[in-house]
Amino acid sequence: MDRMKCILVCLVACFFTLQLCVADPIFYESFDESFERRWIVSEKDDYEGVWKHAKSEGHDDYGLLVSEKAKKYAIVKELDEAVSLKDGTIILQFETRLQNGLECGGAYLKYLRPQAAGWIAKEFNNDSPYAIMFGPDKCGSTNKVHFILKHKNPKTGEYVEHHLKFPPSVPADKLSHVYTAIIKPDNDLAILIDGEEKKTANFLKGDDFEPPLIPAKTIPDPDDKKPEDWDERAKIPDPAAVKPDDWDEDAPMEIEDEEAEKPEGWLDDEPEEIDDPEASKPEDWDDEEDGEWEAPKTDNPKCADAPGCGEWKKPMKSNPAYKGKWHAPLIENPNYKGIWKPQEIPNPDYFELEKPDFEPVAAIGIEIWTMQDGILFDNILIAKDEKVAEEYRQKTWKPKFDVEKEKQKAEEAAAGDSDGNLSDFQKKIFEVLYKFANLPFLADYKLKIYDIIEKGEKQPNITIGILVSVALVMLTIFYRILFGGKKTVAKATPEVRPAAGAANPVNNEGSSSGEKEGDKENESEDAAAPRRRATRREN
């Protein structure tokens, strides 16, 4: 009996010991102590940025700090043992805090695969092969939390970068955030920000990675050519149509309003502007060097109470006889054969894959080029248990985030913000807009939409104007998709006026083809109202 009790106690002890082993992280770096000697700073010439062991602002917690602007940084930590990504669940997690914001720079980690023989950590650089790259990156039109898998093609033996499609955007604030990637044994991937799931994907699905890990079974035949007599026009001008006899293509769009009369009290002999009577020639003005001095102009006070000054001209109105250029109506094309596509043939590069051939992780590196300083890395974790990752988030990240969040709300309230949650609301709006901009059918307009959103991030008081602008862009695109781009529903990007003292926003890119005809029609509609002659000041 005593022997059985002894065996039972031993079994229980072994069970709890096994549970503790399972619960332990594979790798953890808190940066509570200096990183020197444990992490190796690259000695390559390009990497001049200085890493510092520093406290996170407002906390006693230390991290690894990017201390200088506009520099390249590289640092690496070799693991005691390579970590396999093929066995069970693997969690990659770390914290960053963009203490000075992030306008252009990366804050991601590279999980390096075993390097070639003779490689030394001091030579770590952009060319050092990695297995996974994960983390935030923002610059220009780029605003994403990267997840890139470098996978060895089983047919060619070449390593190919496979980028997660439509990744989440980077939080637009200066708070601490924790990024988590969960690689599951069923080939699924989950991306979490601050413990909240933002993106799920499957490594073997063709729609989740670009390029897909498994190539398409068939490809368009590169030798297949479109026949010369293939007609792709769904509609054609009616060859039997004839321009009506009363159709005048030369009639102007606008004509003078003959019924208009000059308003009573119009001051014909008074100019709209006069020399400023209070202006005087500067004492240091040299006529020979500076030319003849002329007083600056000011509004003529006599015109203030009059309906107008200067020569009066009849206003223009829309011409009822205007019809524009005549076009034959479109009819169904009897020879239409559809949009031609080359025939599909078996893809010689196709292969099947049951699971990704993940490379083991032998080291963790940070290799970035950033325009911002103040980027703080902390609490880098590799684990096999999702509960362990959650425990570390609650222990290391959550207390700091809560303190920073309360401080942010207090600062917003002190600045006179009538709604303490307005800033958070705006950030959520911008995050949603970034997701919209990443939709596949908006690829041609992505940069334009990003440009509008970034103006809104810099000038939060014009959020409503940004929403309207993006909505109009979306409506325009939908209209083009549905109706072939012959007209636009609205101008692509209405003017958004900056707040007083704010920097002028950069102009949007030029409109694409297809808007000119719509603009012409808008001009025609505007011409319906009599047009007031522009004053010199307006010109």
XYZ file of C-alpha atoms in Angstrom:
539
model
C 0.000 0.000 0.000
C 2.812 2.386 0.944
C 4.519 1.485 -2.310
C 1.408 2.435 -4.299
C 1.184 5.765 -2.501
C 4.822 6.447 -3.300
C 4.272 5.647 -6.990
C 1.164 7.884 -7.073
C 3.044 10.797 -5.473
C 5.851 10.390 -7.998
C 3.405 10.376 -10.896
C 1.690 13.535 -9.629
C 5.052 15.238 -9.169
C 6.110 14.275 -12.699
C 2.828 15.564 -14.095
C 3.196 18.991 -12.492
C 6.859 19.134 -13.501
C 5.848 18.389 -17.091
C 3.150 21.084 -16.955
C 5.675 23.636 -15.710
C 8.057 22.709 -18.514
C 5.340 23.084 -21.108
C 4.316 26.445 -19.647
C 7.836 27.885 -19.735
C 8.641 30.191 -22.659
C 11.149 28.954 -25.199
C 12.820 32.362 -25.251
C 12.180 35.582 -23.348
C 14.008 38.912 -23.323
C 12.801 41.596 -20.896
C 15.758 44.006 -21.300
C 15.650 44.552 -17.528
C 19.426 44.276 -17.692
C 21.734 45.857 -20.246
C 21.699 44.162 -23.647
C 25.464 44.453 -24.059
C 27.332 41.139 -24.451
C 24.010 39.306 -24.826
C 22.901 41.078 -28.021
C 25.446 41.804 -30.736
C 25.395 45.147 -32.521
C 26.209 44.895 -36.221
C 29.580 46.289 -37.217
C 28.622 46.705 -40.862
C 29.349 50.213 -42.154
C 25.726 51.089 -42.995
C 24.462 50.636 -39.446
C 25.430 53.799 -37.594
C 22.380 54.048 -35.333
C 23.152 53.834 -31.618
C 21.150 51.395 -29.488
C 20.535 52.346 -25.860
C 19.290 50.574 -22.755
C 16.624 53.040 -21.633
C 13.423 53.352 -19.637
C 10.085 53.638 -21.342
C 8.837 57.205 -20.781
C 6.804 57.390 -17.580
C 7.772 53.879 -16.407
C 10.569 52.140 -14.550
C 10.567 49.406 -17.185
C 13.609 49.207 -19.470
C 13.727 48.399 -23.176
C 15.977 48.534 -26.239
C 15.842 52.072 -27.641
C 16.402 53.503 -31.120
C 18.121 56.729 -30.042
C 18.794 58.689 -33.261
C 16.788 59.828 -36.272
C 17.451 58.936 -39.916
C 19.782 56.037 -39.212
C 20.076 52.361 -39.995
C 20.085 49.987 -37.041
C 21.012 46.313 -36.725
C 21.341 44.113 -33.654
C 21.004 40.352 -33.192
C 20.614 37.742 -30.441
C 21.689 34.175 -31.199
C 19.541 31.552 -29.465
C 21.106 28.792 -27.408
C 19.158 26.260 -29.477
C 17.324 26.650 -32.770
C 13.533 26.701 -32.366
C 11.512 24.445 -34.643
C 8.342 25.974 -36.098
C 7.020 22.628 -37.313
C 5.991 21.026 -34.028
C 2.714 22.217 -32.539
C 1.751 25.827 -31.918
C 4.420 28.554 -31.903
C 3.805 32.103 -30.629
C 6.025 35.030 -31.606
C 5.367 38.119 -29.486
C 7.022 41.432 -28.660
C 6.246 44.981 -27.538
C 7.040 48.271 -29.221
C 6.387 51.834 -28.204
C 6.701 54.630 -30.772
C 7.438 57.328 -28.221
C 7.836 60.048 -30.870
C 5.296 58.632 -33.290
C 6.102 56.921 -36.565
C 5.931 58.738 -39.889
C 8.560 56.730 -41.746
C 10.254 53.682 -40.334
C 10.025 50.053 -39.330
C 9.709 48.448 -35.906
C 9.669 44.764 -36.848
C 11.729 41.716 -35.903
C 13.508 39.225 -38.118
C 13.555 35.618 -36.970
C 16.732 34.328 -38.608
C 17.143 30.805 -39.891
C 20.503 29.052 -39.350
C 23.160 30.970 -41.235
C 25.846 29.667 -43.544
C 29.035 28.255 -42.071
C 31.429 30.963 -40.951
C 28.726 33.578 -40.335
C 29.286 35.733 -37.269
C 26.703 37.898 -35.513
C 28.750 41.091 -35.986
C 28.091 40.779 -39.733
C 24.298 40.784 -39.371
C 22.696 42.938 -42.080
C 19.795 43.154 -44.515
C 21.080 40.151 -46.474
C 21.154 37.783 -43.487
C 18.551 35.109 -44.363
C 15.469 35.005 -42.145
C 12.602 32.566 -41.721
C 9.939 35.115 -40.662
C 9.730 38.891 -40.543
C 7.010 40.257 -38.269
C 5.995 43.650 -36.937
C 4.876 47.214 -37.732
C 6.137 49.260 -40.677
C 4.897 52.669 -41.816
C 6.220 55.046 -44.464
C 4.385 56.825 -47.274
C 1.744 54.482 -48.650
C 3.035 51.607 -46.479
C 1.076 51.142 -43.257
C 1.004 47.535 -42.172
C 1.965 44.968 -39.592
C 4.188 42.755 -41.731
C 4.158 39.003 -41.654
C 6.550 37.626 -44.258
C 7.463 33.960 -44.554
C 10.598 32.994 -46.475
C 9.798 29.539 -47.798
C 11.973 27.156 -49.771
C 10.399 26.117 -53.068
C 10.570 22.292 -53.071
C 10.993 22.183 -56.865
C 13.562 24.906 -57.443
C 15.261 25.007 -54.045
C 14.995 28.827 -54.059
C 13.723 30.821 -51.077
C 10.683 32.971 -51.861
C 9.197 35.785 -49.736
C 5.486 35.204 -49.130
C 3.746 38.319 -47.797
C 0.548 38.196 -45.764
C -2.151 39.898 -47.849
C -4.208 42.707 -46.312
C -2.372 42.821 -42.956
C -3.643 45.065 -40.136
C -2.511 48.692 -39.982
C -0.177 50.170 -37.371
C -1.829 51.899 -34.368
C -1.449 55.650 -34.875
C -0.374 56.748 -31.396
C 2.592 56.856 -29.022
C 1.396 54.145 -26.633
C 2.930 50.751 -25.889
C 1.547 47.971 -28.088
C 2.124 44.241 -28.116
C 2.213 42.281 -31.380
C 1.511 38.557 -31.449
C 1.743 36.020 -34.290
C 0.316 32.553 -33.582
C 1.427 29.788 -35.952
C -0.844 26.775 -35.551
C -0.301 23.125 -36.540
C -3.381 23.197 -38.832
C -1.541 25.744 -41.070
C -3.548 28.656 -39.655
C -2.030 31.988 -38.667
C -3.473 34.606 -36.315
C -2.179 38.165 -35.872
C -3.057 39.915 -32.612
C -2.487 43.523 -31.575
C -2.794 44.157 -27.839
C -4.299 40.702 -27.475
C -7.102 41.402 -29.956
C -7.262 39.267 -33.079
C -6.842 41.521 -36.117
C -6.138 39.043 -38.916
C -6.428 35.327 -39.593
C -5.011 33.446 -42.556
C -4.011 30.011 -43.765
C -0.541 29.419 -45.134
C -1.777 27.141 -47.903
C -4.706 29.242 -49.136
C -3.936 31.060 -52.345
C -5.855 34.184 -51.294
C -3.986 34.758 -48.024
C -0.374 35.159 -49.172
C 1.294 36.880 -52.098
C 2.638 34.968 -53.878
C 0.777 31.874 -52.653
C 2.899 29.093 -51.190
C 1.272 26.562 -53.546
C 1.408 27.690 -57.197
C -1.689 27.557 -59.401
C -2.337 24.226 -61.107
C -2.741 25.923 -64.464
C -1.334 29.068 -66.039
C -2.188 31.072 -69.179
C -0.426 29.630 -72.203
C 2.334 32.148 -73.040
C 2.321 30.959 -76.672
C -1.422 31.422 -77.163
C -2.138 34.573 -79.203
C -5.402 36.420 -79.750
C -6.794 35.884 -83.288
C -6.712 38.999 -85.454
C -10.464 38.862 -86.094
C -11.381 38.558 -82.398
C -13.813 41.389 -81.570
C -13.960 42.329 -77.858
C -16.343 45.286 -78.275
C -19.645 44.494 -76.548
C -21.310 47.528 -78.178
C -20.546 49.519 -81.289
C -21.845 52.800 -82.786
C -24.984 52.210 -84.807
C -23.776 52.364 -88.457
C -27.308 53.215 -89.612
C -27.665 56.238 -87.333
C -27.583 59.684 -88.948
C -26.986 63.001 -87.240
C -30.242 65.026 -87.096
C -30.375 68.040 -89.440
C -31.011 70.449 -86.553
C -28.021 69.240 -84.532
C -25.589 72.162 -84.333
C -22.212 70.961 -83.068
C -20.787 74.471 -83.226
C -23.328 76.040 -80.879
C -21.473 77.467 -77.845
C -22.113 76.091 -74.386
C -22.831 79.597 -73.027
C -24.246 82.793 -74.475
C -24.752 86.298 -73.146
C -27.974 86.846 -71.236
C -29.596 89.490 -73.441
C -32.359 90.058 -70.909
C -29.954 90.996 -68.144
C -29.853 94.675 -67.160
C -27.166 96.576 -65.366
C -28.060 96.862 -61.665
C -29.110 100.280 -60.540
C -26.310 102.119 -58.784
C -23.483 100.343 -60.624
C -20.378 102.569 -60.514
C -18.945 102.368 -64.043
C -16.237 104.972 -63.467
C -14.953 103.572 -60.197
C -12.162 100.923 -60.224
C -12.568 97.900 -58.020
C -9.195 98.587 -56.381
C -7.300 101.772 -55.619
C -3.850 102.612 -54.332
C -3.684 102.123 -50.580
C -3.766 105.712 -49.208
C -2.059 104.609 -45.991
C 0.903 103.054 -47.805
C 4.116 105.039 -48.183
C 7.324 104.464 -50.053
C 9.913 102.703 -47.830
C 12.851 104.875 -46.827
C 15.365 102.377 -48.161
C 13.640 102.073 -51.568
C 16.095 102.727 -54.411
C 14.329 103.506 -57.722
C 17.401 102.611 -59.736
C 17.824 99.196 -58.096
C 14.242 98.386 -57.072
C 12.371 100.076 -59.922
C 9.612 102.644 -59.697
C 7.682 102.213 -56.458
C 3.975 101.541 -56.713
C 1.589 101.657 -53.810
C -0.100 98.335 -52.998
C -3.739 98.004 -53.967
C -6.692 97.912 -51.606
C -10.459 97.537 -52.072
C -12.180 100.668 -53.275
C -14.401 101.757 -50.330
C -16.915 103.315 -52.758
C -17.657 99.845 -54.111
C -18.564 98.414 -50.716
C -22.154 99.674 -50.798
C -22.616 99.521 -54.572
C -23.737 96.453 -56.552
C -20.458 96.631 -58.495
C -17.692 98.756 -59.956
C -15.922 99.075 -63.274
C -17.137 98.209 -66.731
C -20.391 96.216 -66.559
C -20.836 93.274 -68.901
C -23.838 91.077 -69.494
C -23.544 87.789 -67.583
C -23.361 84.470 -69.408
C -26.069 81.843 -69.310
C -26.339 78.285 -70.613
C -27.201 78.066 -74.298
C -30.480 76.164 -74.821
C -29.329 75.304 -78.352
C -26.116 73.680 -77.129
C -25.942 69.929 -77.841
C -22.226 69.273 -78.119
C -20.601 66.854 -80.498
C -22.966 64.291 -81.990
C -22.241 60.585 -81.473
C -24.085 57.670 -82.991
C -25.968 55.644 -80.341
C -24.470 52.329 -79.312
C -25.991 48.986 -80.282
C -25.141 45.375 -79.474
C -22.142 44.197 -81.486
C -23.198 41.196 -83.602
C -19.548 40.102 -83.865
C -18.826 40.321 -80.120
C -16.906 37.277 -78.878
C -16.176 38.344 -75.313
C -12.923 39.342 -73.667
C -10.164 37.145 -75.039
C -8.014 35.159 -72.648
C -5.244 32.707 -73.479
C -6.076 29.080 -72.839
C -4.893 27.479 -69.615
C -2.143 24.871 -69.596
C -0.714 22.773 -66.729
C 1.722 24.783 -64.614
C 5.158 23.126 -64.892
C 6.107 24.687 -61.519
C 3.079 23.331 -59.647
C 3.589 21.239 -56.525
C 1.422 20.057 -53.672
C 2.106 20.834 -50.035
C 0.500 19.486 -46.874
C 2.400 21.786 -44.513
C 4.827 24.669 -44.973
C 8.458 23.666 -44.674
C 9.250 26.168 -41.904
C 12.915 26.881 -41.310
C 14.002 26.788 -37.646
C 14.698 30.063 -35.856
C 18.343 30.300 -34.788
C 18.504 34.006 -33.906
C 16.346 37.106 -33.459
C 17.417 40.314 -35.159
C 16.254 43.889 -35.516
C 17.375 45.432 -38.799
C 15.589 48.690 -39.634
C 15.998 52.035 -41.323
C 13.926 54.711 -39.633
C 13.435 58.468 -39.790
C 12.194 58.503 -36.167
C 13.955 58.073 -32.874
C 12.273 56.940 -29.667
C 11.278 53.460 -30.882
C 11.434 51.124 -27.886
C 11.503 47.306 -28.152
C 10.647 45.176 -25.125
C 9.521 41.752 -23.860
C 10.425 39.588 -26.857
C 8.853 36.164 -26.400
C 8.783 32.808 -28.166
C 6.412 30.273 -26.620
C 4.372 27.177 -27.410
C 1.358 27.926 -25.215
C -1.090 30.729 -26.013
C -1.861 31.052 -22.296
C 1.794 31.857 -21.629
C 1.694 34.654 -24.212
C -1.506 35.994 -22.633
C 0.035 35.895 -19.138
C 3.037 37.881 -20.342
C 0.770 40.456 -22.017
C -1.176 40.944 -18.814
C 1.970 41.098 -16.712
C 4.352 43.179 -18.830
C 2.272 45.191 -21.293
C -1.210 45.841 -19.855
C -0.156 47.842 -16.728
C 1.983 50.194 -18.842
C -0.703 50.605 -21.491
C -3.377 51.453 -18.900
C -1.182 54.157 -17.362
C -0.354 55.637 -20.777
C -4.002 55.561 -21.823
C -5.150 57.440 -18.743
C -2.402 60.017 -19.229
C -3.441 60.472 -22.847
C -7.076 61.036 -21.863
C -6.028 63.587 -19.231
C -3.909 65.469 -21.778
C -6.777 65.510 -24.270
C -9.154 66.809 -21.611
C -6.646 69.506 -20.580
C -6.316 70.560 -24.216
C -10.027 71.354 -24.267
C -11.204 68.246 -26.087
C -14.964 68.217 -25.565
C -15.044 64.460 -26.011
C -12.287 62.503 -24.331
C -12.909 59.533 -26.608
C -12.832 61.522 -29.832
C -9.168 60.741 -30.499
C -9.728 56.999 -30.088
C -12.773 57.210 -32.329
C -10.757 58.954 -35.017
C -7.992 56.369 -34.831
C -10.500 53.579 -35.328
C -11.900 55.433 -38.331
C -8.433 55.750 -39.871
C -7.699 52.062 -39.213
C -10.899 51.100 -41.056
C -10.041 53.447 -43.937
C -6.574 51.877 -44.273
C -8.242 48.455 -44.514
C -10.556 49.757 -47.238
C -7.572 51.133 -49.144
C -5.985 47.665 -49.134
C -8.944 45.992 -50.851
C -7.848 44.394 -54.152
C -10.172 46.325 -56.466
C -8.852 49.619 -55.055
C -5.229 48.840 -55.930
C -5.044 51.547 -58.614
C -6.322 54.176 -56.160
C -4.444 53.029 -53.055
C -1.847 55.813 -53.036
C -4.490 58.506 -53.522
C -6.601 57.183 -50.638
C -3.513 56.818 -48.408
C -2.617 60.424 -49.155
C -6.058 61.604 -48.012
C -5.961 59.476 -44.838
C -2.497 60.702 -43.868
C -3.701 64.310 -44.110
C -6.438 63.419 -41.659
C -3.979 61.834 -39.227
C -1.899 65.006 -39.227
C -4.986 67.277 -38.903
C -7.542 65.468 -36.689
C -10.004 68.374 -36.862
C -10.782 67.562 -40.512
C -11.802 63.940 -39.908
C -15.302 64.515 -41.296
C -13.866 66.090 -44.436
C -11.556 63.091 -44.863
C -14.483 60.687 -44.533
C -16.421 62.620 -47.165
C -13.388 62.667 -49.477
C -12.782 58.933 -49.210
C -16.505 58.224 -49.612
C -16.550 60.264 -52.830
C -13.501 58.412 -54.124
C -15.193 55.106 -53.338
C -18.426 56.171 -55.057
C -16.467 57.255 -58.112
C -14.674 53.918 -58.294
C -17.882 51.905 -57.832
C -19.548 53.957 -60.564
C -16.672 53.287 -62.943
C -16.743 49.573 -62.183
C -20.498 49.368 -62.758
C -20.815 51.663 -65.761
C -17.476 51.458 -67.490
C -15.998 54.784 -66.417
C -17.846 57.044 -68.847
C -18.935 59.450 -66.152
C -17.906 60.264 -62.642
C -20.396 60.619 -59.848
C -18.409 63.331 -58.161
C -15.015 64.943 -58.110
C -12.460 62.447 -56.898
C -11.034 64.579 -54.117
C -12.753 67.726 -52.858
C -10.636 70.391 -51.222
C -9.976 69.802 -47.533
C -9.093 73.028 -45.776
C -6.425 72.752 -43.074
C -6.958 74.132 -39.621
C -5.603 77.545 -38.794
C -1.869 77.300 -38.397
C -1.703 73.833 -39.875
C 0.597 72.966 -42.735
C -0.958 73.001 -46.163
C -1.778 69.469 -47.306
C -0.001 68.080 -50.334
C -2.030 68.095 -53.525
C -3.568 64.816 -54.612
C -2.319 62.978 -57.624
C -3.782 63.820 -61.016
C -7.104 62.309 -61.963
C -7.068 59.184 -64.057
C -8.563 59.013 -67.534
C -12.316 58.890 -67.557
C -12.906 61.977 -65.421
C -12.546 64.544 -68.194
C -15.907 63.855 -69.759
C -17.583 63.983 -66.343
C -15.902 67.317 -65.636
C -17.237 68.659 -68.912
C -20.771 67.706 -67.938
C -20.357 69.329 -64.540
C -19.265 72.508 -66.279
C -22.396 72.334 -68.394
C -24.561 72.099 -65.282
C -22.731 74.963 -63.619
C -23.376 77.099 -66.688
C -27.133 77.035 -66.041
C -26.792 79.893 -63.555
C -25.684 83.360 -64.783
C -21.982 83.764 -64.153
C -20.804 86.872 -62.290
C -17.735 88.517 -63.725
C -14.674 87.702 -61.649
C -13.032 90.646 -59.937
C -9.343 91.318 -60.066
C -8.940 90.157 -56.491
C -10.695 86.877 -57.277
C -8.462 86.352 -60.278
